[in-house]
């Protein structure tokens, strides 16, 4: 079986959650698949270093090959549709693929083989996450991909329900949970220089509340800032810092205005911007609590990653969040600032509660593995190809 997979999301120097999912899933499938499988990893290069990065992230071998898809960088326009209809069809057919997996929401049309699309979430249907033209075109292309795929993978039951509600697809839909970039035992160890590194690199000098993610509107960060301000105002003897990790360039000014209006002192809120993998481990293992205030999520791997560091999690009780966290996190209403503030107070001050959440968090992490995701995906490949394929 020759499986083509679009791994473009894994080529960037700044990897998103979809990119990490792609890397971990493909690596694990390569590790556990038997000799019947071959994988052709297609990618559209963004810059001259993409190929080298992908060679580092995937083990190219006799059965795993990289295939560039050359085309001018475009948004969702007529010329982009030409790429789908002509360029993709040519490269997929030339590779003799039995199946093509669009692992990041999209599959091209007319590729001449079976198609699977993975839907991470459909928040861009309920929220205007991008500019109007891009959001509209993205919705159209995702709808077309879902309608034309032989099978659909959703990363949560919540996304499966959204798929049926928004795009009216309920047949040949599988829920296959991913996993996270979990901490090792060594990653969790607080080092003797951690406090000095946090102070030097980021200006973090106190216990802190940690957020890691993007800064789009659905992440609901003004709500988090107001809840944090409420905590600071009512708990002066246990002051914290709020540390926000991620690309905040476009959102920082507005969030700083929000913080000032809420009464948060300038030194109590830290924007780190994008940071290295080693720095991510540093801020995770020293965090007092991890927070996710989102309005909607496809599946909350970031909460599992925090739990793998032994960090208690507070999150909003919406969309798929509880599917990941179970009862290991403290979940609060998405619009109740007081409830979120009280949760911060309880989790940061009650040792017994923290210890119980940490223990349950480790148990929760053990439920989601890349090996399980890879095994289920390989089984779906075989099921979608059907008995007519020569897999001997």
Tab-separated table of C-alpha atoms in Angstrom, residues 127-365:
chain	number	residue	atom	x	y	z
A	127	UNK	CA	-15.624	32.236	14.742
A	128	UNK	CA	-14.023	34.654	12.293
A	129	UNK	CA	-10.472	33.598	13.076
A	130	UNK	CA	-8.937	35.172	9.959
A	131	UNK	CA	-9.752	38.006	7.572
A	132	UNK	CA	-13.113	37.682	5.832
A	133	UNK	CA	-11.838	36.547	2.417
A	134	UNK	CA	-9.456	33.923	3.824
A	135	UNK	CA	-11.985	32.595	6.332
A	136	UNK	CA	-14.665	32.259	3.634
A	137	UNK	CA	-12.320	30.485	1.228
A	138	UNK	CA	-11.043	28.175	3.973
A	139	UNK	CA	-14.572	27.167	4.898
A	140	UNK	CA	-15.319	26.405	1.259
A	141	UNK	CA	-12.221	24.288	0.750
A	142	UNK	CA	-12.733	22.356	3.986
A	143	UNK	CA	-16.361	21.693	3.073
A	144	UNK	CA	-15.246	20.434	-0.361
A	145	UNK	CA	-12.582	18.217	1.248
A	146	UNK	CA	-15.068	16.701	3.684
A	147	UNK	CA	-17.631	16.045	0.959
A	148	UNK	CA	-15.104	14.369	-1.337
A	149	UNK	CA	-13.116	12.327	1.167
A	150	UNK	CA	-13.801	8.603	1.403
A	151	UNK	CA	-13.163	8.730	5.161
A	152	UNK	CA	-12.894	11.522	7.723
A	153	UNK	CA	-10.848	11.513	10.915
A	154	UNK	CA	-11.938	13.843	13.727
A	155	UNK	CA	-9.661	14.453	16.694
A	156	UNK	CA	-12.512	14.571	19.207
A	157	UNK	CA	-16.149	13.661	19.657
A	158	UNK	CA	-16.884	17.364	19.839
A	159	UNK	CA	-15.385	17.894	16.373
A	160	UNK	CA	-17.358	14.904	15.088
A	161	UNK	CA	-20.564	16.545	16.325
A	162	UNK	CA	-19.524	19.851	14.750
A	163	UNK	CA	-18.839	18.049	11.473
A	164	UNK	CA	-22.380	16.684	11.421
A	165	UNK	CA	-23.900	20.004	12.529
A	166	UNK	CA	-22.000	22.243	10.134
A	167	UNK	CA	-21.135	20.055	7.144
A	168	UNK	CA	-23.753	17.303	7.483
A	169	UNK	CA	-21.258	14.453	7.297
A	170	UNK	CA	-21.883	11.498	9.604
A	171	UNK	CA	-20.921	8.414	7.575
A	172	UNK	CA	-17.391	7.007	7.465
A	173	UNK	CA	-16.263	9.342	10.239
A	174	UNK	CA	-13.821	8.080	12.873
A	175	UNK	CA	-12.681	9.741	16.086
A	176	UNK	CA	-8.960	9.120	16.601
A	177	UNK	CA	-7.441	11.045	19.492
A	178	UNK	CA	-3.918	12.339	19.195
A	179	UNK	CA	-1.441	12.764	22.021
A	180	UNK	CA	0.926	15.488	23.163
A	181	UNK	CA	4.593	16.359	23.315
A	182	UNK	CA	4.861	14.812	26.736
A	183	UNK	CA	7.563	15.570	29.243
A	184	UNK	CA	10.111	12.927	30.158
A	185	UNK	CA	11.162	12.399	33.767
A	186	UNK	CA	14.277	14.494	33.051
A	187	UNK	CA	12.151	17.305	31.538
A	188	UNK	CA	10.158	17.543	34.777
A	189	UNK	CA	13.171	18.006	37.033
A	190	UNK	CA	13.550	21.576	38.269
A	191	UNK	CA	17.187	22.539	37.793
A	192	UNK	CA	19.353	24.604	40.158
A	193	UNK	CA	19.600	27.396	37.569
A	194	UNK	CA	15.928	27.485	36.605
A	195	UNK	CA	15.002	30.467	38.761
A	196	UNK	CA	17.945	32.499	37.450
A	197	UNK	CA	17.127	31.509	33.840
A	198	UNK	CA	13.472	32.506	34.221
A	199	UNK	CA	14.451	35.874	35.670
A	200	UNK	CA	17.130	36.534	33.044
A	201	UNK	CA	15.219	35.375	29.960
A	202	UNK	CA	11.721	36.562	30.766
A	203	UNK	CA	11.636	38.663	33.921
A	204	UNK	CA	9.752	35.929	35.809
A	205	UNK	CA	10.562	36.324	39.485
A	206	UNK	CA	7.517	34.889	41.302
A	207	UNK	CA	5.200	31.912	41.196
A	208	UNK	CA	3.219	32.164	37.977
A	209	UNK	CA	0.117	31.195	36.023
A	210	UNK	CA	1.067	29.866	32.580
A	211	UNK	CA	-0.719	30.054	29.232
A	212	UNK	CA	0.781	28.538	26.043
A	213	UNK	CA	-0.885	28.921	22.662
A	214	UNK	CA	-1.913	31.373	20.007
A	215	UNK	CA	-3.518	34.755	20.658
A	216	UNK	CA	-6.604	34.564	18.435
A	217	UNK	CA	-10.003	35.746	19.612
A	218	UNK	CA	-11.297	32.260	20.429
A	219	UNK	CA	-8.556	31.858	23.046
A	220	UNK	CA	-10.502	34.333	25.201
A	221	UNK	CA	-7.432	35.975	26.734
A	222	UNK	CA	-9.144	39.185	27.935
A	223	UNK	CA	-11.322	36.924	30.094
A	224	UNK	CA	-8.168	35.315	31.518
A	225	UNK	CA	-6.566	38.694	32.211
A	226	UNK	CA	-9.677	39.925	34.031
A	227	UNK	CA	-9.843	36.740	36.094
A	228	UNK	CA	-6.164	37.109	36.945
A	229	UNK	CA	-6.712	40.748	37.930
A	230	UNK	CA	-9.584	39.677	40.192
A	231	UNK	CA	-7.308	37.099	41.819
A	232	UNK	CA	-4.516	39.634	42.391
A	233	UNK	CA	-6.948	42.129	43.924
A	234	UNK	CA	-8.402	39.607	46.358
A	235	UNK	CA	-5.222	37.695	47.243
A	236	UNK	CA	-2.540	40.330	47.896
A	237	UNK	CA	-0.642	37.989	50.211
A	238	UNK	CA	-0.172	35.393	47.426
A	239	UNK	CA	0.672	37.464	44.381
A	240	UNK	CA	1.439	35.712	41.112
A	241	UNK	CA	2.634	36.590	37.643
A	242	UNK	CA	0.726	35.745	34.477
A	243	UNK	CA	3.019	34.342	31.761
A	244	UNK	CA	1.674	34.217	28.187
A	245	UNK	CA	3.743	32.140	25.744
A	246	UNK	CA	3.314	32.332	21.965
A	247	UNK	CA	3.360	34.676	19.012
A	248	UNK	CA	1.663	37.708	20.526
A	249	UNK	CA	2.861	40.367	18.058
A	250	UNK	CA	-0.556	41.465	16.780
A	251	UNK	CA	-2.405	41.003	20.067
A	252	UNK	CA	0.033	42.299	22.681
A	253	UNK	CA	-0.914	45.999	22.605
A	254	UNK	CA	-4.618	45.295	23.040
A	255	UNK	CA	-4.021	42.795	25.834
A	256	UNK	CA	-1.718	45.228	27.631
A	257	UNK	CA	-4.507	47.832	27.441
A	258	UNK	CA	-6.884	45.235	28.874
A	259	UNK	CA	-4.444	44.475	31.695
A	260	UNK	CA	-4.010	48.159	32.576
A	261	UNK	CA	-7.785	48.691	32.580
A	262	UNK	CA	-8.200	45.679	34.853
A	263	UNK	CA	-5.555	46.981	37.247
A	264	UNK	CA	-2.814	44.436	36.557
A	265	UNK	CA	0.619	45.881	37.359
A	266	UNK	CA	2.961	45.929	34.353
A	267	UNK	CA	5.442	43.580	36.038
A	268	UNK	CA	2.724	41.028	36.801
A	269	UNK	CA	2.097	40.093	33.156
A	270	UNK	CA	4.829	38.620	30.933
A	271	UNK	CA	4.675	38.135	27.157
A	272	UNK	CA	7.495	35.800	26.124
A	273	UNK	CA	6.769	35.636	22.383
A	274	UNK	CA	7.864	32.444	20.626
A	275	UNK	CA	10.450	30.546	22.633
A	276	UNK	CA	12.713	27.529	22.070
A	277	UNK	CA	11.842	23.942	22.971
A	278	UNK	CA	14.243	24.055	25.938
A	279	UNK	CA	12.639	27.278	27.164
A	280	UNK	CA	9.176	25.737	26.821
A	281	UNK	CA	10.268	22.925	29.134
A	282	UNK	CA	11.691	25.502	31.541
A	283	UNK	CA	8.459	27.493	31.822
A	284	UNK	CA	6.266	24.379	32.024
A	285	UNK	CA	8.105	22.596	34.816
A	286	UNK	CA	8.267	25.696	36.995
A	287	UNK	CA	4.657	26.828	36.486
A	288	UNK	CA	2.346	26.849	39.473
A	289	UNK	CA	-0.767	26.323	37.362
A	290	UNK	CA	-1.563	26.060	33.643
A	291	UNK	CA	-4.646	27.804	32.250
A	292	UNK	CA	-6.710	27.420	29.084
A	293	UNK	CA	-9.536	29.991	28.857
A	294	UNK	CA	-10.699	29.125	25.313
A	295	UNK	CA	-14.140	29.619	23.837
A	296	UNK	CA	-13.677	26.535	21.637
A	297	UNK	CA	-11.054	23.836	21.030
A	298	UNK	CA	-10.794	20.862	18.692
A	299	UNK	CA	-8.860	18.782	21.203
A	300	UNK	CA	-6.766	20.158	24.006
A	301	UNK	CA	-3.414	18.432	23.711
A	302	UNK	CA	-1.824	21.434	25.398
A	303	UNK	CA	-3.603	20.553	28.649
A	304	UNK	CA	-2.201	17.022	28.495
A	305	UNK	CA	1.273	18.411	27.842
A	306	UNK	CA	0.982	20.586	30.957
A	307	UNK	CA	-0.222	17.592	32.976
A	308	UNK	CA	2.781	15.573	31.785
A	309	UNK	CA	4.975	18.133	33.588
A	310	UNK	CA	2.941	17.625	36.754
A	311	UNK	CA	1.297	21.060	36.466
A	312	UNK	CA	-2.349	21.403	37.624
A	313	UNK	CA	-4.718	22.679	34.910
A	314	UNK	CA	-7.612	25.140	35.004
A	315	UNK	CA	-9.707	25.399	31.837
A	316	UNK	CA	-13.073	26.520	30.553
A	317	UNK	CA	-15.767	23.873	30.367
A	318	UNK	CA	-16.580	24.095	26.667
A	319	UNK	CA	-16.315	22.195	23.371
A	320	UNK	CA	-13.879	19.256	23.600
A	321	UNK	CA	-11.794	20.373	26.563
A	322	UNK	CA	-13.250	17.895	29.052
A	323	UNK	CA	-12.619	15.027	26.585
A	324	UNK	CA	-8.931	15.549	27.149
A	325	UNK	CA	-8.813	16.605	30.769
A	326	UNK	CA	-11.504	14.404	32.279
A	327	UNK	CA	-11.712	15.114	36.004
A	328	UNK	CA	-7.991	15.871	36.266
A	329	UNK	CA	-8.528	19.596	35.599
A	330	UNK	CA	-10.621	22.207	37.328
A	331	UNK	CA	-13.220	23.281	34.747
A	332	UNK	CA	-15.143	26.540	35.015
A	333	UNK	CA	-17.837	28.311	32.939
A	334	UNK	CA	-16.536	30.150	29.907
A	335	UNK	CA	-18.085	33.477	30.932
A	336	UNK	CA	-17.625	33.506	34.720
A	337	UNK	CA	-14.613	35.640	35.675
A	338	UNK	CA	-15.183	35.098	39.386
A	339	UNK	CA	-15.205	31.304	38.957
A	340	UNK	CA	-11.897	31.383	37.100
A	341	UNK	CA	-10.395	33.701	39.722
A	342	UNK	CA	-11.565	31.435	42.537
A	343	UNK	CA	-10.125	28.411	40.702
A	344	UNK	CA	-6.714	30.113	40.535
A	345	UNK	CA	-6.929	30.842	44.261
A	346	UNK	CA	-7.939	27.275	45.168
A	347	UNK	CA	-5.380	25.499	42.985
A	348	UNK	CA	-2.476	27.723	43.987
A	349	UNK	CA	-3.203	27.641	47.721
A	350	UNK	CA	-4.500	24.154	48.529
A	351	UNK	CA	-1.679	21.608	48.583
A	352	UNK	CA	-3.971	18.582	48.829
A	353	UNK	CA	-5.972	19.749	45.817
A	354	UNK	CA	-2.809	20.378	43.788
A	355	UNK	CA	-1.358	16.971	44.622
A	356	UNK	CA	-4.584	15.226	43.630
A	357	UNK	CA	-4.774	17.113	40.345
A	358	UNK	CA	-1.156	16.267	39.544
A	359	UNK	CA	-1.736	12.563	40.206
A	360	UNK	CA	-4.908	12.490	38.107
A	361	UNK	CA	-3.106	14.443	35.394
A	362	UNK	CA	-0.431	11.760	35.026
A	363	UNK	CA	-3.181	9.122	34.844
A	364	UNK	CA	-4.975	11.131	32.172
A	365	UNK	CA	-1.850	11.539	30.040
